[in-house]
Amino acid sequence: QKQYQFGDIEPKWQDSWNSVGAFRALVDTSRPKFYCLEMLPYPSGRIHMGHVRNYAIGDAIARYKKMRGYNVLHPMGWDAFGLPAENAAIAHNMDPGEWTWSNIAYMKQQLQKLGFSYDWERELATCSEEYAAFEQQLFIELYKKGLIYRKKAEVNWCDHCKTVLANEQVEEGRCWRDGSEVLKKELEQWFFRITAYADELLEGLDTLTDGWPERVLTMQRNWIGKSIGAEIVFEIPEISESITVFTTRPDTLFGATFMTLAPEHPLALRLCAGKETEAGVKAFIEKVRRQDTITRTSDKEKEGVFTGASAINPVNGQSIPVYLGNFVLMGYGTGAVMAVPAHDQRDFAFARKYQLPITEVIQSEQGVAGEAWTGPGTLINSGRFNGMDNETAKKAIIDHLQQQGKGTASINFRLRDWGISRQRYWGNPIPMIHCSQCGVVPVPADQLPVKLPKGVTLQGSEESPLATVPEFVNVSCPTCAGPARRETDTMDTFVESSWYFHRYACQEDKTQPINRQAMDYWMDVDQYIGGVEHAVMHLLYARFFHKALRDLGYVGSDEPFTRLLTQGMVLLGGKKMSKSLGNIVDPDEMIQRYGADTVRLFTLFASPPEKDLEWNESGVEGAFRFLGRLWRLVHEDTTRYGRSAESPGELSDDARKLQQKLHQTIKRVTQNMEGHYHFNTAIAATMELVNEMTPFSDTSPSGKALFQEALEALCRLLAPFVPHICEELWQDLGHRSLLINEPWPAFDPELASADEITLVVQVNGKVRAKIEVDAGIDKAQMQQLALEHERILPYLENVEIKQVIVVPGKLVNIVVKP
Ligand code: ANZ
Ligand code: ZN
């Protein structure tokens, strides 16, 4: 009897797929395409289980879509610039490029051992000369389009990484990479004008609601942070100036009883000049200068100081005191707030602390007692606007102010332009030249790409290591030929990951970064798969870049990623597998011990893709045992299956039962592969079929033919998950053709729905779902299916389940109370 030797089978079929170019993706307008993309790895040295899981999910989708007749593009590459290479290079006294390329070679053969269906001819490394050159070309095009500019700005500086960080790379005041505290620094920086697309980036999210997780959409919305409101002008008579505030609540203007400015506000010192408040104000400004943004905006007690000056509320002429407050930030709105303590909790606390008046202007049932009323209501104490509901009043008060020239409607975004200058070596050089005569001049096309010089001292300083290389720095100006200085900063590596998926799809074009024809066929990415940790940074930048490329004419669509799947983490002992926790399971070791198919099967079966996956060896063994059972169905007794030349005749009762099970299984697996990718449920269905087949003993011609049919269907159904064993069994069942070129199996709807009933699920008497279930299930199973159904779950959030009524064979009604 032939044994299951995964160590022989797996490399054999990998070679065989390669030799027929099974995964080569070429434009073919006669077929529908499917672009399946997994986030590209950083070549850190070795593949980890998180990678394996991410790519096993992607591979299952890619292989399934191929079987469904799609022309599938499934590429892989390397996000290869970045600090870890530089740090490793410093530690081992080697070249970051050398370190990176050898990691890539090692990790590539690791991925190949897993049998993923990549078109390796499209492989790219973002540190390659070709990729870097095209990126520099795009940089200059974006610069000429006005989407890149340079300015002196207060930036986030990580003193550990010795580089600037984008706002998105600062998490709670700390560096996203190493968690060290981020300092503020004034530097000349290059910025991508992502704010030019703020509105579009926000509205585009509404077109993605079908394919993206709600959580990611919400995170992006919050990050972009659109606020609709007004700018209102307050006069400061004593210095003949005015201060403009930004507010989202113009309806509360009559309740503005004081004003709070950011300590950095340009008028702060003039307001107290020569007054007895002056010394205190100066001390306060000094103190806040040393506080970071997190402290300033946290829930801790707000601090402030009276400037000594007053402002005039434009709507009622009231004179109100002007304070400085640590919680008001200069970088948002106008850096000035009209304080409405009755209806804003921060202002309320501040008013209590400094004994300032509180005037209610929105009527509430409870009144203003221990806290501000921030809800809706009718205006009071607001002159001619009394009695209006507050939404109407917003518009009415803005109109009124507008007529007086005292205010306008205004929109504010939290999103800031993307600072991309990095003071590090191992990145793509920014292709610009600084000339004292001509200003900033792009490197001319015939001098591109700007290459990284070799043998540079990498130790971090305030400046990029490139600044220490005179041959690199000193150039002649392309415009006036006078002496000039080359830009020495490199680009944020998130620039590379903003367009690698475009480049994958037109790798064959060596003349330009992006080929429009290839884009028109392959884009958009139909399914993107990656970690939720990229919900803001990478996905926002990539969406921005896509829109900018669209405006350069390179692509035709508005959004790059139609569907997004964010896979859960791989855990061991309840904690994320990570080097620092020392709870790593090495994929190589697992592949060695159980084979790639088992590793893939376990990661897909143990948990739905979106949920966390707890690694456990007994689960891996269970997956391995299942493959053993599948193997034995084919090899233990070869007289159980086969096709005879003559017509096999009527099916026995047993055979009819198995036939139904077969078609039900195909139907169930298919349904779980379409759209939602419930691989665990799909695999469970095939396991049930194997169970049913194991004792099957009808060896009449019709029974054998049916058994053969079922075995072949199993090979097809499991091919997306465990492709090597399926390919081998397919051959052992007598086929000369490769399974990789076979279509997905079809089911007969009648056979599949025999013995099935439609279960109606109601919530408080309203029909909320209909589920096809096996007619034989009992009341407890009915109840469980109903309570766990994905269309029902939303109705069970934040409610109490009072009663579940089950009518056998028909209906489940869930009675809930909020
Ligand atoms: C008066 C008011 C009354 C406000 C009220 C709120 C409630 P979002 O939604 O985040 O845009 N604000 C404006 N600029 C600020 C700054 N630079 N630093 C700190 N706070 C600032 O918040 C807008 C609201 O935050 C504005 O509306 C302003 O307070 C405050 F019942 O104005 B409001
Ligand atoms: Zn010049």
mmCIF file with all atom_site columns, N, CA, C and O in Angstrom, residues 360-401:
data_model
loop_
_atom_site.group_PDB
_atom_site.id
_atom_site.type_symbol
_atom_site.label_atom_id
_atom_site.label_alt_id
_atom_site.label_comp_id
_atom_site.label_asym_id
_atom_site.label_entity_id
_atom_site.label_seq_id
_atom_site.pdbx_PDB_ins_code
_atom_site.Cartn_x
_atom_site.Cartn_y
_atom_site.Cartn_z
_atom_site.occupancy
_atom_site.B_iso_or_equiv
_atom_site.pdbx_formal_charge
_atom_site.auth_seq_id
_atom_site.auth_comp_id
_atom_site.auth_asym_id
_atom_site.auth_atom_id
_atom_site.pdbx_PDB_model_num
ATOM 1   N N  . GLU A 1 360 ? -26.792 78.400 30.110 1.00 0.00 ? 360 GLU A N  1
ATOM 2   C CA . GLU A 1 360 ? -27.433 77.362 29.316 1.00 0.00 ? 360 GLU A CA 1
ATOM 3   C C  . GLU A 1 360 ? -28.096 77.976 28.093 1.00 0.00 ? 360 GLU A C  1
ATOM 4   O O  . GLU A 1 360 ? -28.832 78.953 28.221 1.00 0.00 ? 360 GLU A O  1
ATOM 5   N N  . VAL A 1 361 ? -27.868 77.404 26.910 1.00 0.00 ? 361 VAL A N  1
ATOM 6   C CA . VAL A 1 361 ? -28.545 77.919 25.716 1.00 0.00 ? 361 VAL A CA 1
ATOM 7   C C  . VAL A 1 361 ? -29.300 76.836 24.947 1.00 0.00 ? 361 VAL A C  1
ATOM 8   O O  . VAL A 1 361 ? -30.024 77.135 24.008 1.00 0.00 ? 361 VAL A O  1
ATOM 9   N N  . ILE A 1 362 ? -29.077 75.572 25.308 1.00 0.00 ? 362 ILE A N  1
ATOM 10  C CA . ILE A 1 362 ? -29.852 74.478 24.709 1.00 0.00 ? 362 ILE A CA 1
ATOM 11  C C  . ILE A 1 362 ? -30.635 73.837 25.847 1.00 0.00 ? 362 ILE A C  1
ATOM 12  O O  . ILE A 1 362 ? -30.050 73.368 26.823 1.00 0.00 ? 362 ILE A O  1
ATOM 13  N N  . GLN A 1 363 ? -31.964 73.844 25.691 1.00 0.00 ? 363 GLN A N  1
ATOM 14  C CA . GLN A 1 363 ? -32.794 73.313 26.769 1.00 0.00 ? 363 GLN A CA 1
ATOM 15  C C  . GLN A 1 363 ? -32.648 71.798 26.860 1.00 0.00 ? 363 GLN A C  1
ATOM 16  O O  . GLN A 1 363 ? -32.692 71.101 25.855 1.00 0.00 ? 363 GLN A O  1
ATOM 17  N N  . SER A 1 364 ? -32.480 71.326 28.083 1.00 0.00 ? 364 SER A N  1
ATOM 18  C CA . SER A 1 364 ? -32.437 69.880 28.288 1.00 0.00 ? 364 SER A CA 1
ATOM 19  C C  . SER A 1 364 ? -33.328 69.541 29.459 1.00 0.00 ? 364 SER A C  1
ATOM 20  O O  . SER A 1 364 ? -33.618 70.400 30.285 1.00 0.00 ? 364 SER A O  1
ATOM 21  N N  . GLU A 1 365 ? -33.740 68.274 29.526 1.00 0.00 ? 365 GLU A N  1
ATOM 22  C CA . GLU A 1 365 ? -34.638 67.879 30.612 1.00 0.00 ? 365 GLU A CA 1
ATOM 23  C C  . GLU A 1 365 ? -33.942 67.996 31.953 1.00 0.00 ? 365 GLU A C  1
ATOM 24  O O  . GLU A 1 365 ? -34.499 68.468 32.934 1.00 0.00 ? 365 GLU A O  1
ATOM 25  N N  . GLN A 1 366 ? -32.670 67.585 31.953 1.00 0.00 ? 366 GLN A N  1
ATOM 26  C CA . GLN A 1 366 ? -31.992 67.484 33.233 1.00 0.00 ? 366 GLN A CA 1
ATOM 27  C C  . GLN A 1 366 ? -31.428 68.817 33.718 1.00 0.00 ? 366 GLN A C  1
ATOM 28  O O  . GLN A 1 366 ? -31.090 68.975 34.867 1.00 0.00 ? 366 GLN A O  1
ATOM 29  N N  . GLY A 1 367 ? -31.264 69.797 32.790 1.00 0.00 ? 367 GLY A N  1
ATOM 30  C CA . GLY A 1 367 ? -30.597 71.029 33.158 1.00 0.00 ? 367 GLY A CA 1
ATOM 31  C C  . GLY A 1 367 ? -29.117 70.794 33.294 1.00 0.00 ? 367 GLY A C  1
ATOM 32  O O  . GLY A 1 367 ? -28.642 69.677 33.118 1.00 0.00 ? 367 GLY A O  1
ATOM 33  N N  . VAL A 1 368 ? -28.368 71.839 33.557 1.00 0.00 ? 368 VAL A N  1
ATOM 34  C CA . VAL A 1 368 ? -26.931 71.685 33.691 1.00 0.00 ? 368 VAL A CA 1
ATOM 35  C C  . VAL A 1 368 ? -26.608 71.526 35.163 1.00 0.00 ? 368 VAL A C  1
ATOM 36  O O  . VAL A 1 368 ? -26.645 72.476 35.923 1.00 0.00 ? 368 VAL A O  1
ATOM 37  N N  . ALA A 1 369 ? -26.375 70.326 35.564 1.00 0.00 ? 369 ALA A N  1
ATOM 38  C CA . ALA A 1 369 ? -26.089 70.105 36.985 1.00 0.00 ? 369 ALA A CA 1
ATOM 39  C C  . ALA A 1 369 ? -24.623 69.729 37.138 1.00 0.00 ? 369 ALA A C  1
ATOM 40  O O  . ALA A 1 369 ? -23.743 70.577 37.185 1.00 0.00 ? 369 ALA A O  1
ATOM 41  N N  . GLY A 1 370 ? -24.351 68.438 37.145 1.00 0.00 ? 370 GLY A N  1
ATOM 42  C CA . GLY A 1 370 ? -22.969 67.991 37.347 1.00 0.00 ? 370 GLY A CA 1
ATOM 43  C C  . GLY A 1 370 ? -22.149 67.959 36.089 1.00 0.00 ? 370 GLY A C  1
ATOM 44  O O  . GLY A 1 370 ? -20.939 67.778 36.126 1.00 0.00 ? 370 GLY A O  1
ATOM 45  N N  . GLU A 1 371 ? -22.817 68.096 34.948 1.00 0.00 ? 371 GLU A N  1
ATOM 46  C CA . GLU A 1 371 ? -22.061 67.998 33.691 1.00 0.00 ? 371 GLU A CA 1
ATOM 47  C C  . GLU A 1 371 ? -22.748 68.781 32.591 1.00 0.00 ? 371 GLU A C  1
ATOM 48  O O  . GLU A 1 371 ? -23.880 69.216 32.738 1.00 0.00 ? 371 GLU A O  1
ATOM 49  N N  . ALA A 1 372 ? -22.027 68.936 31.487 1.00 0.00 ? 372 ALA A N  1
ATOM 50  C CA . ALA A 1 372 ? -22.561 69.692 30.356 1.00 0.00 ? 372 ALA A CA 1
ATOM 51  C C  . ALA A 1 372 ? -23.615 68.860 29.628 1.00 0.00 ? 372 ALA A C  1
ATOM 52  O O  . ALA A 1 372 ? -23.531 67.641 29.590 1.00 0.00 ? 372 ALA A O  1
ATOM 53  N N  . TRP A 1 373 ? -24.594 69.541 29.029 1.00 0.00 ? 373 TRP A N  1
ATOM 54  C CA . TRP A 1 373 ? -25.571 68.866 28.176 1.00 0.00 ? 373 TRP A CA 1
ATOM 55  C C  . TRP A 1 373 ? -25.091 68.987 26.732 1.00 0.00 ? 373 TRP A C  1
ATOM 56  O O  . TRP A 1 373 ? -25.049 70.065 26.163 1.00 0.00 ? 373 TRP A O  1
ATOM 57  N N  . THR A 1 374 ? -24.701 67.816 26.163 1.00 0.00 ? 374 THR A N  1
ATOM 58  C CA . THR A 1 374 ? -24.130 67.873 24.824 1.00 0.00 ? 374 THR A CA 1
ATOM 59  C C  . THR A 1 374 ? -25.110 67.376 23.763 1.00 0.00 ? 374 THR A C  1
ATOM 60  O O  . THR A 1 374 ? -24.775 67.316 22.579 1.00 0.00 ? 374 THR A O  1
ATOM 61  N N  . GLY A 1 375 ? -26.319 67.045 24.180 1.00 0.00 ? 375 GLY A N  1
ATOM 62  C CA . GLY A 1 375 ? -27.314 66.517 23.253 1.00 0.00 ? 375 GLY A CA 1
ATOM 63  C C  . GLY A 1 375 ? -28.042 67.621 22.500 1.00 0.00 ? 375 GLY A C  1
ATOM 64  O O  . GLY A 1 375 ? -27.725 68.805 22.627 1.00 0.00 ? 375 GLY A O  1
ATOM 65  N N  . PRO A 1 376 ? -29.037 67.211 21.710 1.00 0.00 ? 376 PRO A N  1
ATOM 66  C CA . PRO A 1 376 ? -29.822 68.196 20.956 1.00 0.00 ? 376 PRO A CA 1
ATOM 67  C C  . PRO A 1 376 ? -30.839 68.896 21.852 1.00 0.00 ? 376 PRO A C  1
ATOM 68  O O  . PRO A 1 376 ? -31.003 68.529 23.016 1.00 0.00 ? 376 PRO A O  1
ATOM 69  N N  . GLY A 1 377 ? -31.531 69.890 21.297 1.00 0.00 ? 377 GLY A N  1
ATOM 70  C CA . GLY A 1 377 ? -32.549 70.574 22.088 1.00 0.00 ? 377 GLY A CA 1
ATOM 71  C C  . GLY A 1 377 ? -32.959 71.893 21.445 1.00 0.00 ? 377 GLY A C  1
ATOM 72  O O  . GLY A 1 377 ? -32.550 72.221 20.333 1.00 0.00 ? 377 GLY A O  1
ATOM 73  N N  . THR A 1 378 ? -33.780 72.621 22.189 1.00 0.00 ? 378 THR A N  1
ATOM 74  C CA . THR A 1 378 ? -34.325 73.888 21.702 1.00 0.00 ? 378 THR A CA 1
ATOM 75  C C  . THR A 1 378 ? -33.524 75.046 22.289 1.00 0.00 ? 378 THR A C  1
ATOM 76  O O  . THR A 1 378 ? -33.098 74.986 23.439 1.00 0.00 ? 378 THR A O  1
ATOM 77  N N  . LEU A 1 379 ? -33.333 76.098 21.487 1.00 0.00 ? 379 LEU A N  1
ATOM 78  C CA . LEU A 1 379 ? -32.519 77.207 21.974 1.00 0.00 ? 379 LEU A CA 1
ATOM 79  C C  . LEU A 1 379 ? -33.256 78.065 23.014 1.00 0.00 ? 379 LEU A C  1
ATOM 80  O O  . LEU A 1 379 ? -34.441 78.372 22.860 1.00 0.00 ? 379 LEU A O  1
ATOM 81  N N  . ILE A 1 380 ? -32.526 78.419 24.050 1.00 0.00 ? 380 ILE A N  1
ATOM 82  C CA . ILE A 1 380 ? -33.006 79.386 25.068 1.00 0.00 ? 380 ILE A CA 1
ATOM 83  C C  . ILE A 1 380 ? -31.893 80.401 25.309 1.00 0.00 ? 380 ILE A C  1
ATOM 84  O O  . ILE A 1 380 ? -30.757 80.175 24.871 1.00 0.00 ? 380 ILE A O  1
ATOM 85  N N  . ASN A 1 381 ? -32.235 81.479 25.961 1.00 0.00 ? 381 ASN A N  1
ATOM 86  C CA . ASN A 1 381 ? -31.244 82.543 26.257 1.00 0.00 ? 381 ASN A CA 1
ATOM 87  C C  . ASN A 1 381 ? -30.468 82.948 25.015 1.00 0.00 ? 381 ASN A C  1
ATOM 88  O O  . ASN A 1 381 ? -29.301 83.330 25.097 1.00 0.00 ? 381 ASN A O  1
ATOM 89  N N  . SER A 1 382 ? -31.142 82.881 23.849 1.00 0.00 ? 382 SER A N  1
ATOM 90  C CA . SER A 1 382 ? -30.417 83.138 22.601 1.00 0.00 ? 382 SER A CA 1
ATOM 91  C C  . SER A 1 382 ? -31.134 84.171 21.726 1.00 0.00 ? 382 SER A C  1
ATOM 92  O O  . SER A 1 382 ? -31.159 84.078 20.499 1.00 0.00 ? 382 SER A O  1
ATOM 93  N N  . GLY A 1 383 ? -31.740 85.160 22.365 1.00 0.00 ? 383 GLY A N  1
ATOM 94  C CA . GLY A 1 383 ? -32.355 86.283 21.647 1.00 0.00 ? 383 GLY A CA 1
ATOM 95  C C  . GLY A 1 383 ? -33.344 85.826 20.599 1.00 0.00 ? 383 GLY A C  1
ATOM 96  O O  . GLY A 1 383 ? -34.207 84.977 20.854 1.00 0.00 ? 383 GLY A O  1
ATOM 97  N N  . ARG A 1 384 ? -33.172 86.347 19.392 1.00 0.00 ? 384 ARG A N  1
ATOM 98  C CA . ARG A 1 384 ? -34.129 86.054 18.322 1.00 0.00 ? 384 ARG A CA 1
ATOM 99  C C  . ARG A 1 384 ? -34.120 84.602 17.877 1.00 0.00 ? 384 ARG A C  1
ATOM 100 O O  . ARG A 1 384 ? -34.959 84.179 17.101 1.00 0.00 ? 384 ARG A O  1
ATOM 101 N N  . PHE A 1 385 ? -33.134 83.814 18.329 1.00 0.00 ? 385 PHE A N  1
ATOM 102 C CA . PHE A 1 385 ? -33.070 82.407 17.922 1.00 0.00 ? 385 PHE A CA 1
ATOM 103 C C  . PHE A 1 385 ? -33.771 81.472 18.913 1.00 0.00 ? 385 PHE A C  1
ATOM 104 O O  . PHE A 1 385 ? -33.839 80.267 18.697 1.00 0.00 ? 385 PHE A O  1
ATOM 105 N N  . ASN A 1 386 ? -34.299 82.042 19.991 1.00 0.00 ? 386 ASN A N  1
ATOM 106 C CA . ASN A 1 386 ? -35.003 81.222 20.986 1.00 0.00 ? 386 ASN A CA 1
ATOM 107 C C  . ASN A 1 386 ? -36.118 80.404 20.337 1.00 0.00 ? 386 ASN A C  1
ATOM 108 O O  . ASN A 1 386 ? -36.820 80.897 19.451 1.00 0.00 ? 386 ASN A O  1
ATOM 109 N N  . GLY A 1 387 ? -36.258 79.162 20.773 1.00 0.00 ? 387 GLY A N  1
ATOM 110 C CA . GLY A 1 387 ? -37.347 78.331 20.270 1.00 0.00 ? 387 GLY A CA 1
ATOM 111 C C  . GLY A 1 387 ? -36.975 77.503 19.060 1.00 0.00 ? 387 GLY A C  1
ATOM 112 O O  . GLY A 1 387 ? -37.680 76.568 18.694 1.00 0.00 ? 387 GLY A O  1
ATOM 113 N N  . MET A 1 388 ? -35.872 77.839 18.443 1.00 0.00 ? 388 MET A N  1
ATOM 114 C CA . MET A 1 388 ? -35.445 77.034 17.291 1.00 0.00 ? 388 MET A CA 1
ATOM 115 C C  . MET A 1 388 ? -34.828 75.726 17.780 1.00 0.00 ? 388 MET A C  1
ATOM 116 O O  . MET A 1 388 ? -34.216 75.707 18.844 1.00 0.00 ? 388 MET A O  1
ATOM 117 N N  . ASP A 1 389 ? -34.981 74.676 16.968 1.00 0.00 ? 389 ASP A N  1
ATOM 118 C CA . ASP A 1 389 ? -34.229 73.471 17.350 1.00 0.00 ? 389 ASP A CA 1
ATOM 119 C C  . ASP A 1 389 ? -32.775 73.710 16.954 1.00 0.00 ? 389 ASP A C  1
ATOM 120 O O  . ASP A 1 389 ? -32.483 74.481 16.046 1.00 0.00 ? 389 ASP A O  1
ATOM 121 N N  . ASN A 1 390 ? -31.882 73.064 17.668 1.00 0.00 ? 390 ASN A N  1
ATOM 122 C CA . ASN A 1 390 ? -30.483 73.498 17.545 1.00 0.00 ? 390 ASN A CA 1
ATOM 123 C C  . ASN A 1 390 ? -29.855 73.218 16.183 1.00 0.00 ? 390 ASN A C  1
ATOM 124 O O  . ASN A 1 390 ? -28.958 73.937 15.774 1.00 0.00 ? 390 ASN A O  1
ATOM 125 N N  . GLU A 1 391 ? -30.336 72.198 15.461 1.00 0.00 ? 391 GLU A N  1
ATOM 126 C CA . GLU A 1 391 ? -29.777 71.950 14.121 1.00 0.00 ? 391 GLU A CA 1
ATOM 127 C C  . GLU A 1 391 ? -30.119 73.103 13.175 1.00 0.00 ? 391 GLU A C  1
ATOM 128 O O  . GLU A 1 391 ? -29.276 73.571 12.419 1.00 0.00 ? 391 GLU A O  1
ATOM 129 N N  . THR A 1 392 ? -31.384 73.542 13.234 1.00 0.00 ? 392 THR A N  1
ATOM 130 C CA . THR A 1 392 ? -31.790 74.678 12.408 1.00 0.00 ? 392 THR A CA 1
ATOM 131 C C  . THR A 1 392 ? -31.013 75.926 12.814 1.00 0.00 ? 392 THR A C  1
ATOM 132 O O  . THR A 1 392 ? -30.585 76.724 11.972 1.00 0.00 ? 392 THR A O  1
ATOM 133 N N  . ALA A 1 393 ? -30.814 76.053 14.124 1.00 0.00 ? 393 ALA A N  1
ATOM 134 C CA . ALA A 1 393 ? -30.129 77.241 14.635 1.00 0.00 ? 393 ALA A CA 1
ATOM 135 C C  . ALA A 1 393 ? -28.688 77.325 14.145 1.00 0.00 ? 393 ALA A C  1
ATOM 136 O O  . ALA A 1 393 ? -28.161 78.421 13.940 1.00 0.00 ? 393 ALA A O  1
ATOM 137 N N  . LYS A 1 394 ? -28.053 76.180 13.949 1.00 0.00 ? 394 LYS A N  1
ATOM 138 C CA . LYS A 1 394 ? -26.673 76.203 13.443 1.00 0.00 ? 394 LYS A CA 1
ATOM 139 C C  . LYS A 1 394 ? -26.597 77.013 12.160 1.00 0.00 ? 394 LYS A C  1
ATOM 140 O O  . LYS A 1 394 ? -25.771 77.902 12.005 1.00 0.00 ? 394 LYS A O  1
ATOM 141 N N  . LYS A 1 395 ? -27.514 76.675 11.257 1.00 0.00 ? 395 LYS A N  1
ATOM 142 C CA . LYS A 1 395 ? -27.498 77.326 9.956  1.00 0.00 ? 395 LYS A CA 1
ATOM 143 C C  . LYS A 1 395 ? -27.908 78.791 10.095 1.00 0.00 ? 395 LYS A C  1
ATOM 144 O O  . LYS A 1 395 ? -27.294 79.686 9.522  1.00 0.00 ? 395 LYS A O  1
ATOM 145 N N  . ALA A 1 396 ? -28.943 79.011 10.906 1.00 0.00 ? 396 ALA A N  1
ATOM 146 C CA . ALA A 1 396 ? -29.467 80.378 11.052 1.00 0.00 ? 396 ALA A CA 1
ATOM 147 C C  . ALA A 1 396 ? -28.400 81.301 11.646 1.00 0.00 ? 396 ALA A C  1
ATOM 148 O O  . ALA A 1 396 ? -28.246 82.452 11.212 1.00 0.00 ? 396 ALA A O  1
ATOM 149 N N  . ILE A 1 397 ? -27.680 80.813 12.623 1.00 0.00 ? 397 ILE A N  1
ATOM 150 C CA . ILE A 1 397 ? -26.675 81.676 13.261 1.00 0.00 ? 397 ILE A CA 1
ATOM 151 C C  . ILE A 1 397 ? -25.492 81.924 12.318 1.00 0.00 ? 397 ILE A C  1
ATOM 152 O O  . ILE A 1 397 ? -24.981 83.038 12.224 1.00 0.00 ? 397 ILE A O  1
ATOM 153 N N  . ILE A 1 398 ? -25.116 80.888 11.550 1.00 0.00 ? 398 ILE A N  1
ATOM 154 C CA . ILE A 1 398 ? -24.042 81.109 10.565 1.00 0.00 ? 398 ILE A CA 1
ATOM 155 C C  . ILE A 1 398 ? -24.489 82.155 9.538  1.00 0.00 ? 398 ILE A C  1
ATOM 156 O O  . ILE A 1 398 ? -23.741 83.082 9.219  1.00 0.00 ? 398 ILE A O  1
ATOM 157 N N  . ASP A 1 399 ? -25.742 82.033 9.052  1.00 0.00 ? 399 ASP A N  1
ATOM 158 C CA . ASP A 1 399 ? -26.253 83.011 8.077  1.00 0.00 ? 399 ASP A CA 1
ATOM 159 C C  . ASP A 1 399 ? -26.197 84.415 8.645  1.00 0.00 ? 399 ASP A C  1
ATOM 160 O O  . ASP A 1 399 ? -25.771 85.366 7.986  1.00 0.00 ? 399 ASP A O  1
ATOM 161 N N  . HIS A 1 400 ? -26.649 84.526 9.888  1.00 0.00 ? 400 HIS A N  1
ATOM 162 C CA . HIS A 1 400 ? -26.678 85.828 10.561 1.00 0.00 ? 400 HIS A CA 1
ATOM 163 C C  . HIS A 1 400 ? -25.267 86.414 10.651 1.00 0.00 ? 400 HIS A C  1
ATOM 164 O O  . HIS A 1 400 ? -25.041 87.588 10.333 1.00 0.00 ? 400 HIS A O  1
ATOM 165 N N  . LEU A 1 401 ? -24.307 85.581 11.066 1.00 0.00 ? 401 LEU A N  1
ATOM 166 C CA . LEU A 1 401 ? -22.917 86.051 11.205 1.00 0.00 ? 401 LEU A CA 1
ATOM 167 C C  . LEU A 1 401 ? -22.343 86.452 9.848  1.00 0.00 ? 401 LEU A C  1
ATOM 168 O O  . LEU A 1 401 ? -21.633 87.446 9.718  1.00 0.00 ? 401 LEU A O  1
#
